PDB file of C-alpha atoms in Angstrom:
ATOM      1  CA  MET A 220     -42.546 -33.919 107.031  1.00  0.00           C
ATOM      2  CA  GLN A 221     -45.360 -36.010 108.450  1.00  0.00           C
ATOM      3  CA  PRO A 222     -48.438 -35.538 110.649  1.00  0.00           C
ATOM      4  CA  SER A 223     -47.668 -34.773 114.290  1.00  0.00           C
ATOM      5  CA  SER A 224     -49.236 -36.843 117.056  1.00  0.00           C
ATOM      6  CA  ALA A 225     -51.580 -33.936 117.789  1.00  0.00           C
ATOM      7  CA  GLU A 226     -52.665 -33.732 114.135  1.00  0.00           C
ATOM      8  CA  ILE A 227     -53.314 -37.470 114.000  1.00  0.00           C
ATOM      9  CA  ALA A 228     -55.319 -37.215 117.214  1.00  0.00           C
ATOM     10  CA  ARG A 229     -57.445 -34.352 115.855  1.00  0.00           C
ATOM     11  CA  THR A 230     -57.972 -36.223 112.582  1.00  0.00           C
ATOM     12  CA  LEU A 231     -59.207 -39.333 114.410  1.00  0.00           C
ATOM     13  CA  ALA A 232     -61.409 -37.232 116.689  1.00  0.00           C
ATOM     14  CA  GLY A 233     -63.366 -36.005 113.675  1.00  0.00           C
ATOM     15  CA  SER A 234     -63.202 -39.196 111.617  1.00  0.00           C
ATOM     16  CA  ALA A 235     -66.125 -41.369 110.539  1.00  0.00           C
ATOM     17  CA  THR A 236     -64.778 -44.356 112.485  1.00  0.00           C
ATOM     18  CA  LEU A 237     -67.229 -45.433 115.179  1.00  0.00           C
ATOM     19  CA  ALA A 238     -66.056 -44.887 118.747  1.00  0.00           C
ATOM     20  CA  THR A 239     -66.197 -46.904 121.946  1.00  0.00           C
ATOM     21  CA  VAL A 240     -67.127 -44.978 125.096  1.00  0.00           C
ATOM     22  CA  VAL A 241     -66.235 -46.316 128.534  1.00  0.00           C
ATOM     23  CA  ALA A 242     -68.012 -44.538 131.380  1.00  0.00           C
ATOM     24  CA  TYR A 243     -66.635 -44.371 134.903  1.00  0.00           C
ATOM     25  CA  ARG A 244     -69.056 -46.450 136.986  1.00  0.00           C
ATOM     26  CA  GLY A 245     -71.264 -46.794 133.961  1.00  0.00           C
ATOM     27  CA  PRO A 246     -71.784 -48.749 130.739  1.00  0.00           C
ATOM     28  CA  THR A 247     -69.382 -49.350 127.885  1.00  0.00           C
ATOM     29  CA  VAL A 248     -71.032 -48.316 124.636  1.00  0.00           C
ATOM     30  CA  THR A 249     -69.703 -49.381 121.232  1.00  0.00           C
ATOM     31  CA  ASP A 250     -70.338 -48.179 117.677  1.00  0.00           C
ATOM     32  CA  VAL A 251     -70.863 -44.570 118.708  1.00  0.00           C
ATOM     33  CA  ARG A 252     -71.152 -41.936 115.982  1.00  0.00           C
ATOM     34  CA  HIS A 253     -69.171 -38.789 116.667  1.00  0.00           C
ATOM     35  CA  GLY A 254     -67.642 -35.571 115.422  1.00  0.00           C
ATOM     36  CA  ALA A 255     -65.374 -32.920 116.879  1.00  0.00           C
ATOM     37  CA  ALA A 256     -65.703 -29.235 117.670  1.00  0.00           C
ATOM     38  CA  ALA A 257     -63.157 -26.706 116.409  1.00  0.00           C
ATOM     39  CA  ASP A 258     -61.394 -26.777 119.788  1.00  0.00           C
ATOM     40  CA  GLY A 259     -61.133 -30.582 119.879  1.00  0.00           C
ATOM     41  CA  ARG A 260     -64.108 -31.435 122.089  1.00  0.00           C
ATOM     42  CA  ILE A 261     -65.520 -34.855 121.175  1.00  0.00           C
ATOM     43  CA  LEU A 262     -69.204 -34.727 120.235  1.00  0.00           C
ATOM     44  CA  LEU A 263     -71.004 -38.055 120.610  1.00  0.00           C
ATOM     45  CA  LEU A 264     -74.244 -38.626 118.714  1.00  0.00           C
ATOM     46  CA  CYS A 265     -76.920 -40.977 120.071  1.00  0.00           C
ATOM     47  CA  ARG A 266     -80.649 -41.575 120.315  1.00  0.00           C
ATOM     48  CA  ARG A 267     -82.442 -40.441 123.466  1.00  0.00           C
ATOM     49  CA  ASP A 268     -83.392 -44.016 124.424  1.00  0.00           C
ATOM     50  CA  GLU A 269     -79.776 -45.247 124.257  1.00  0.00           C
ATOM     51  CA  PRO A 270     -77.595 -45.634 127.403  1.00  0.00           C
ATOM     52  CA  LEU A 271     -75.118 -43.023 126.205  1.00  0.00           C
ATOM     53  CA  ALA A 272     -77.741 -40.258 126.252  1.00  0.00           C
ATOM     54  CA  GLY A 273     -77.778 -40.150 130.057  1.00  0.00           C
ATOM     55  CA  ILE A 274     -74.035 -40.415 130.684  1.00  0.00           C
ATOM     56  CA  THR A 275     -72.473 -37.638 132.740  1.00  0.00           C
ATOM     57  CA  GLY A 276     -69.077 -37.449 134.416  1.00  0.00           C
ATOM     58  CA  SER A 277     -65.789 -39.103 133.502  1.00  0.00           C
ATOM     59  CA  VAL A 278     -65.556 -41.156 130.327  1.00  0.00           C
ATOM     60  CA  LEU A 279     -62.837 -42.577 128.089  1.00  0.00           C
ATOM     61  CA  VAL A 280     -63.418 -42.381 124.333  1.00  0.00           C
ATOM     62  CA  HIS A 281     -61.566 -44.822 122.051  1.00  0.00           C
ATOM     63  CA  ILE A 282     -61.330 -44.132 118.308  1.00  0.00           C
ATOM     64  CA  ALA A 283     -59.169 -46.449 116.197  1.00  0.00           C
ATOM     65  CA  ASP A 284     -57.498 -45.518 112.937  1.00  0.00           C
ATOM     66  CA  VAL A 285     -58.755 -47.686 110.080  1.00  0.00           C
ATOM     67  CA  PRO A 286     -55.991 -48.072 107.457  1.00  0.00           C
ATOM     68  CA  PRO A 287     -57.184 -47.270 103.919  1.00  0.00           C
ATOM     69  CA  LEU A 288     -55.819 -50.474 102.364  1.00  0.00           C
ATOM     70  CA  PRO A 289     -55.334 -53.990 103.801  1.00  0.00           C
ATOM     71  CA  PHE A 290     -51.532 -53.645 103.755  1.00  0.00           C
ATOM     72  CA  SER A 291     -51.376 -50.043 105.019  1.00  0.00           C
ATOM     73  CA  PRO A 292     -49.936 -49.334 108.479  1.00  0.00           C
ATOM     74  CA  THR A 293     -52.170 -47.863 111.172  1.00  0.00           C
ATOM     75  CA  TRP A 294     -51.659 -44.539 112.955  1.00  0.00           C
ATOM     76  CA  GLY A 295     -52.874 -46.177 116.166  1.00  0.00           C
ATOM     77  CA  ARG A 296     -55.819 -45.565 118.466  1.00  0.00           C
ATOM     78  CA  LEU A 297     -56.926 -42.275 119.978  1.00  0.00           C
ATOM     79  CA  ARG A 298     -57.904 -42.287 123.640  1.00  0.00           C
ATOM     80  CA  VAL A 299     -59.535 -39.172 125.051  1.00  0.00           C
ATOM     81  CA  GLY A 300     -60.391 -38.993 128.724  1.00  0.00           C
ATOM     82  CA  GLY A 301     -62.673 -36.220 129.894  1.00  0.00           C
ATOM     83  CA  ARG A 302     -66.001 -35.174 131.297  1.00  0.00           C
ATOM     84  CA  ALA A 303     -69.186 -36.024 129.422  1.00  0.00           C
ATOM     85  CA  THR A 304     -72.199 -33.717 129.436  1.00  0.00           C
ATOM     86  CA  PRO A 305     -75.409 -34.036 127.368  1.00  0.00           C
ATOM     87  CA  LEU A 306     -76.064 -30.786 125.494  1.00  0.00           C
ATOM     88  CA  ALA A 307     -79.334 -28.953 125.047  1.00  0.00           C
ATOM     89  CA  GLY A 308     -80.673 -25.817 123.387  1.00  0.00           C
ATOM     90  CA  ALA A 309     -78.319 -23.579 121.428  1.00  0.00           C
ATOM     91  CA  ALA A 310     -75.260 -25.563 122.556  1.00  0.00           C
ATOM     92  CA  ALA A 311     -76.735 -28.755 121.086  1.00  0.00           C
ATOM     93  CA  ARG A 312     -77.601 -27.041 117.791  1.00  0.00           C
ATOM     94  CA  ALA A 313     -74.083 -25.588 117.501  1.00  0.00           C
ATOM     95  CA  ALA A 314     -72.622 -29.022 118.224  1.00  0.00           C
ATOM     96  CA  ALA A 315     -74.866 -30.557 115.549  1.00  0.00           C
ATOM     97  CA  ASP A 316     -73.457 -28.111 112.987  1.00  0.00           C
ATOM     98  CA  ALA A 317     -69.920 -29.128 113.972  1.00  0.00           C
ATOM     99  CA  VAL A 318     -70.720 -32.852 113.668  1.00  0.00           C
ATOM    100  CA  ALA A 319     -72.413 -32.344 110.292  1.00  0.00           C
ATOM    101  CA  ALA A 320     -69.144 -31.058 108.809  1.00  0.00           C
ATOM    102  CA  THR A 321     -67.732 -34.601 108.861  1.00  0.00           C
ATOM    103  CA  LEU A 322     -70.804 -36.753 109.590  1.00  0.00           C
ATOM    104  CA  PRO A 323     -73.925 -35.577 107.714  1.00  0.00           C
ATOM    105  CA  ASP A 324     -76.211 -37.929 109.642  1.00  0.00           C
ATOM    106  CA  PRO A 325     -80.007 -37.508 109.247  1.00  0.00           C
ATOM    107  CA  ASP A 326     -80.382 -37.787 113.037  1.00  0.00           C
ATOM    108  CA  LEU A 327     -78.768 -34.350 113.329  1.00  0.00           C
ATOM    109  CA  LEU A 328     -82.059 -32.890 112.059  1.00  0.00           C
ATOM    110  CA  ASP A 329     -83.731 -34.287 115.179  1.00  0.00           C
ATOM    111  CA  ILE A 330     -81.491 -32.668 117.797  1.00  0.00           C
ATOM    112  CA  GLY A 331     -83.462 -31.756 120.907  1.00  0.00           C
ATOM    113  CA  ALA A 332     -86.173 -34.334 120.241  1.00  0.00           C
ATOM    114  CA  GLU A 333     -85.082 -37.956 119.822  1.00  0.00           C
ATOM    115  CA  THR A 334     -81.402 -37.249 119.156  1.00  0.00           C
ATOM    116  CA  VAL A 335     -78.876 -36.200 121.803  1.00  0.00           C
ATOM    117  CA  ILE A 336     -75.306 -34.911 121.521  1.00  0.00           C
ATOM    118  CA  VAL A 337     -73.022 -35.659 124.451  1.00  0.00           C
ATOM    119  CA  GLU A 338     -70.000 -33.387 124.725  1.00  0.00           C
ATOM    120  CA  VAL A 339     -66.703 -34.734 126.041  1.00  0.00           C
ATOM    121  CA  VAL A 340     -64.246 -32.047 127.161  1.00  0.00           C
ATOM    122  CA  PRO A 341     -60.737 -33.567 126.903  1.00  0.00           C
ATOM    123  CA  LYS A 342     -58.654 -33.744 130.053  1.00  0.00           C
ATOM    124  CA  ARG A 343     -56.043 -36.147 128.692  1.00  0.00           C
ATOM    125  CA  VAL A 344     -55.259 -37.318 125.174  1.00  0.00           C
ATOM    126  CA  THR A 345     -53.198 -40.354 124.220  1.00  0.00           C
ATOM    127  CA  LEU A 346     -52.245 -41.852 120.883  1.00  0.00           C
ATOM    128  CA  ALA A 347     -51.839 -45.571 121.472  1.00  0.00           C
ATOM    129  CA  GLY A 348     -49.586 -47.439 119.072  1.00  0.00           C
ATOM    130  CA  ARG A 349     -48.559 -51.036 118.736  1.00  0.00           C
ATOM    131  CA  ASP A 350     -45.396 -50.552 120.777  1.00  0.00           C
ATOM    132  CA  ARG A 351     -46.159 -47.664 123.145  1.00  0.00           C
ATOM    133  CA  ASP A 352     -48.649 -45.030 124.222  1.00  0.00           C
ATOM    134  CA  LEU A 353     -47.782 -41.447 123.347  1.00  0.00           C
ATOM    135  CA  PRO A 354     -49.333 -38.681 125.472  1.00  0.00           C
ATOM    136  CA  VAL A 355     -50.453 -35.629 123.483  1.00  0.00           C
ATOM    137  CA  ARG A 356     -50.308 -32.256 125.216  1.00  0.00           C
ATOM    138  CA  LEU A 357     -53.727 -30.659 125.444  1.00  0.00           C
ATOM    139  CA  VAL A 358     -52.407 -27.337 124.137  1.00  0.00           C
ATOM    140  CA  ASP A 359     -51.024 -29.095 121.047  1.00  0.00           C
ATOM    141  CA  TYR A 360     -54.210 -31.115 120.558  1.00  0.00           C
ATOM    142  CA  ARG A 361     -56.435 -28.021 120.704  1.00  0.00           C
ATOM    143  CA  ALA A 362     -54.181 -26.076 118.323  1.00  0.00           C
ATOM    144  CA  ALA A 363     -53.819 -28.860 115.740  1.00  0.00           C
ATOM    145  CA  ALA A 364     -55.967 -29.100 112.614  1.00  0.00           C
ATOM    146  CA  PRO A 365     -57.366 -32.367 111.246  1.00  0.00           C
ATOM    147  CA  ASP A 366     -55.894 -33.596 107.994  1.00  0.00           C
ATOM    148  CA  PRO A 367     -57.976 -32.276 105.048  1.00  0.00           C
ATOM    149  CA  ILE A 368     -57.193 -35.373 102.968  1.00  0.00           C
ATOM    150  CA  SER A 369     -58.135 -38.007 105.543  1.00  0.00           C
ATOM    151  CA  ALA A 370     -61.785 -38.514 104.625  1.00  0.00           C
ATOM    152  CA  MET A 371     -60.847 -39.214 100.987  1.00  0.00           C
ATOM    153  CA  GLU A 372     -57.612 -41.116 101.611  1.00  0.00           C
ATOM    154  CA  ARG A 373     -58.857 -44.546 100.579  1.00  0.00           C
ATOM    155  CA  PRO A 374     -60.790 -43.583  97.399  1.00  0.00           C
ATOM    156  CA  LEU A 375     -57.927 -41.336  96.298  1.00  0.00           C
ATOM    157  CA  LEU A 376     -55.341 -44.106  96.718  1.00  0.00           C
ATOM    158  CA  VAL A 377     -57.564 -46.654  94.977  1.00  0.00           C
ATOM    159  CA  ASP A 378     -58.188 -44.250  92.094  1.00  0.00           C
ATOM    160  CA  LEU A 379     -54.484 -43.492  91.674  1.00  0.00           C
ATOM    161  CA  VAL A 380     -53.590 -47.184  91.593  1.00  0.00           C
ATOM    162  CA  ASP A 381     -56.532 -48.571  89.599  1.00  0.00           C
ATOM    163  CA  HIS A 382     -57.092 -45.777  87.070  1.00  0.00           C
ATOM    164  CA  HIS A 383     -53.737 -44.013  86.827  1.00  0.00           C
ATOM    165  CA  GLY A 384     -51.253 -46.753  87.714  1.00  0.00           C
ATOM    166  CA  THR A 385     -49.443 -46.702  84.365  1.00  0.00           C
ATOM    167  CA  ARG A 386     -48.286 -43.129  85.061  1.00  0.00           C
ATOM    168  CA  PHE A 387     -48.502 -42.999  88.846  1.00  0.00           C
ATOM    169  CA  TYR A 388     -46.102 -45.890  89.489  1.00  0.00           C
ATOM    170  CA  PRO A 389     -43.339 -44.491  87.221  1.00  0.00           C
ATOM    171  CA  PHE A 390     -43.790 -41.122  88.947  1.00  0.00           C
ATOM    172  CA  LEU A 391     -43.267 -42.723  92.375  1.00  0.00           C
ATOM    173  CA  ARG A 392     -40.242 -44.561  91.039  1.00  0.00           C
ATOM    174  CA  ARG A 393     -38.684 -41.373  89.647  1.00  0.00           C
ATOM    175  CA  GLN A 394     -39.199 -39.569  92.939  1.00  0.00           C
ATOM    176  CA  LEU A 395     -37.540 -42.356  94.941  1.00  0.00           C
ATOM    177  CA  VAL A 396     -34.581 -42.623  92.554  1.00  0.00           C
ATOM    178  CA  ALA A 397     -34.137 -38.840  92.691  1.00  0.00           C
ATOM    179  CA  ALA A 398     -34.044 -39.125  96.490  1.00  0.00           C
ATOM    180  CA  GLY A 399     -31.183 -41.624  96.253  1.00  0.00           C
ATOM    181  CA  VAL A 400     -33.123 -44.867  96.739  1.00  0.00           C
ATOM    182  CA  ASP A 401     -31.570 -47.765  94.821  1.00  0.00           C
ATOM    183  CA  LEU A 402     -34.396 -49.582  93.032  1.00  0.00           C
ATOM    184  CA  PRO A 403     -34.183 -52.690  90.851  1.00  0.00           C
ATOM    185  CA  ALA A 404     -35.424 -52.161  87.298  1.00  0.00           C
ATOM    186  CA  ASP A 405     -38.591 -54.234  87.845  1.00  0.00           C
ATOM    187  CA  CYS A 406     -39.466 -52.763  91.257  1.00  0.00           C
ATOM    188  CA  LEU A 407     -42.782 -50.924  91.601  1.00  0.00           C
ATOM    189  CA  PRO A 408     -43.267 -48.829  94.750  1.00  0.00           C
ATOM    190  CA  CYS A 409     -46.466 -49.575  96.648  1.00  0.00           C
ATOM    191  CA  PRO A 410     -48.448 -46.582  98.008  1.00  0.00           C
ATOM    192  CA  LEU A 411     -49.541 -47.167 101.600  1.00  0.00           C
ATOM    193  CA  ARG A 412     -50.918 -43.915 103.016  1.00  0.00           C
ATOM    194  CA  LEU A 413     -51.757 -40.414 101.846  1.00  0.00           C
ATOM    195  CA  ASP A 414     -51.959 -37.258 103.949  1.00  0.00           C
ATOM    196  CA  ARG A 415     -51.450 -33.533 103.528  1.00  0.00           C
ATOM    197  CA  TYR A 416     -47.693 -33.905 104.007  1.00  0.00           C
ATOM    198  CA  GLY A 417     -47.076 -36.605 101.440  1.00  0.00           C
ATOM    199  CA  LEU A 418     -47.248 -40.221 100.393  1.00  0.00           C
ATOM    200  CA  LEU A 419     -45.967 -43.185 102.368  1.00  0.00           C
ATOM    201  CA  VAL A 420     -44.728 -45.906 100.011  1.00  0.00           C
ATOM    202  CA  SER A 421     -43.018 -49.250 100.423  1.00  0.00           C
ATOM    203  CA  ILE A 422     -40.559 -51.154  98.276  1.00  0.00           C
ATOM    204  CA  PRO A 423     -39.417 -54.772  98.609  1.00  0.00           C
ATOM    205  CA  THR A 424     -36.001 -55.441 100.091  1.00  0.00           C
ATOM    206  CA  PRO A 425     -33.534 -58.152  98.974  1.00  0.00           C
ATOM    207  CA  SER A 426     -34.175 -60.007 102.246  1.00  0.00           C
ATOM    208  CA  GLY A 427     -37.826 -60.490 101.353  1.00  0.00           C
ATOM    209  CA  GLY A 428     -39.170 -57.725 103.571  1.00  0.00           C
ATOM    210  CA  SER A 429     -40.080 -54.157 102.735  1.00  0.00           C
ATOM    211  CA  ALA A 430     -38.814 -50.661 103.459  1.00  0.00           C
ATOM    212  CA  CYS A 431     -40.993 -47.563 103.806  1.00  0.00           C
ATOM    213  CA  TYR A 432     -40.236 -44.111 102.433  1.00  0.00           C
ATOM    214  CA  ARG A 433     -42.122 -40.830 102.599  1.00  0.00           C
ATOM    215  CA  LEU A 434     -42.465 -38.645  99.506  1.00  0.00           C
ATOM    216  CA  CYS A 435     -43.289 -35.135 100.709  1.00  0.00           C
ATOM    217  CA  PHE A 436     -45.563 -32.464  99.298  1.00  0.00           C
ATOM    218  CA  THR A 437     -43.906 -29.047  99.439  1.00  0.00           C
ATOM    219  CA  PRO A 438     -45.722 -27.097 100.696  1.00  0.00           C
ATOM    220  CA  PRO A 439     -48.241 -29.410 102.420  1.00  0.00           C
ATOM    221  CA  LEU A 440     -51.621 -29.831 100.762  1.00  0.00           C
ATOM    222  CA  ASN A 441     -54.521 -27.635 101.812  1.00  0.00           C
ATOM    223  CA  GLY A 442     -57.207 -29.978 100.480  1.00  0.00           C
ATOM    224  CA  GLN A 443     -58.291 -32.487  97.854  1.00  0.00           C
ATOM    225  CA  GLU A 444     -58.479 -29.881  95.081  1.00  0.00           C
ATOM    226  CA  ASP A 445     -54.876 -28.913  95.776  1.00  0.00           C
ATOM    227  CA  LEU A 446     -53.835 -32.566  95.416  1.00  0.00           C
ATOM    228  CA  VAL A 447     -55.662 -32.886  92.086  1.00  0.00           C
ATOM    229  CA  GLN A 448     -54.004 -29.744  90.746  1.00  0.00           C
ATOM    230  CA  ARG A 449     -50.535 -30.935  91.702  1.00  0.00           C
ATOM    231  CA  LEU A 450     -50.976 -34.442  90.309  1.00  0.00           C
ATOM    232  CA  HIS A 451     -52.715 -33.404  87.102  1.00  0.00           C
ATOM    233  CA  PRO A 452     -49.468 -32.715  85.212  1.00  0.00           C
ATOM    234  CA  VAL A 453     -48.090 -36.059  86.396  1.00  0.00           C
ATOM    235  CA  LEU A 454     -51.118 -38.146  85.449  1.00  0.00           C
ATOM    236  CA  PHE A 455     -52.179 -36.416  82.231  1.00  0.00           C
ATOM    237  CA  HIS A 456     -49.061 -34.626  80.928  1.00  0.00           C
ATOM    238  CA  PRO A 457     -46.161 -36.805  82.074  1.00  0.00           C
ATOM    239  CA  CYS A 458     -42.638 -35.725  81.386  1.00  0.00           C
ATOM    240  CA  ASP A 459     -39.258 -36.275  83.015  1.00  0.00           C
ATOM    241  CA  ARG A 460     -39.232 -33.078  84.997  1.00  0.00           C
ATOM    242  CA  HIS A 461     -42.261 -33.972  87.205  1.00  0.00           C
TER     243      HIS A 461
END
């Protein structure tokens, strides 16, 4: 169990990572704030005097995944091609509400005056990895939900390692051994990524490299509070059965 390409795409679409927008026969704009509507439309936030505010027509939006830790793998880069249209009136106010869910930017209070939201309706979606580009079907992209853990992935991992490591590491070790992974006595698994489906961890290999394993949550998490409830017995009331 792991995030699908469509789920990763939807998560990146609504992430806090700044986007790059390439306009057809127009400027390339970097460091663009953005959010996403419930149906996957990209909502770009800009000031009225910025070049992006007047963009209409075909654009390509790039949003890169930023790994939570220096040694964590990346999910890749989202590329959304579609038509850009500046919004006004009720449509702009509804878009501002959608952006505020993941990006509570003060400029959203100025929609219709000095702040503009540019809507990008996806026509093609691609998840670009290190080795290949993976097209995402529009129907899957629109139906997918962003990961509810994503925004807190880094602070949650840091907290588990820094403040609960003495119990968290043995827990990871027990789970891997129970799954049939042969671990040396002094081996500590290293958590790499956290999502609603589980934890991605690595362990060193005899050759000097590392191997990755996924420890799954069953059923998948429905939010941060769910994660805290499930880990509470592990971190504060450890016993062999967890």
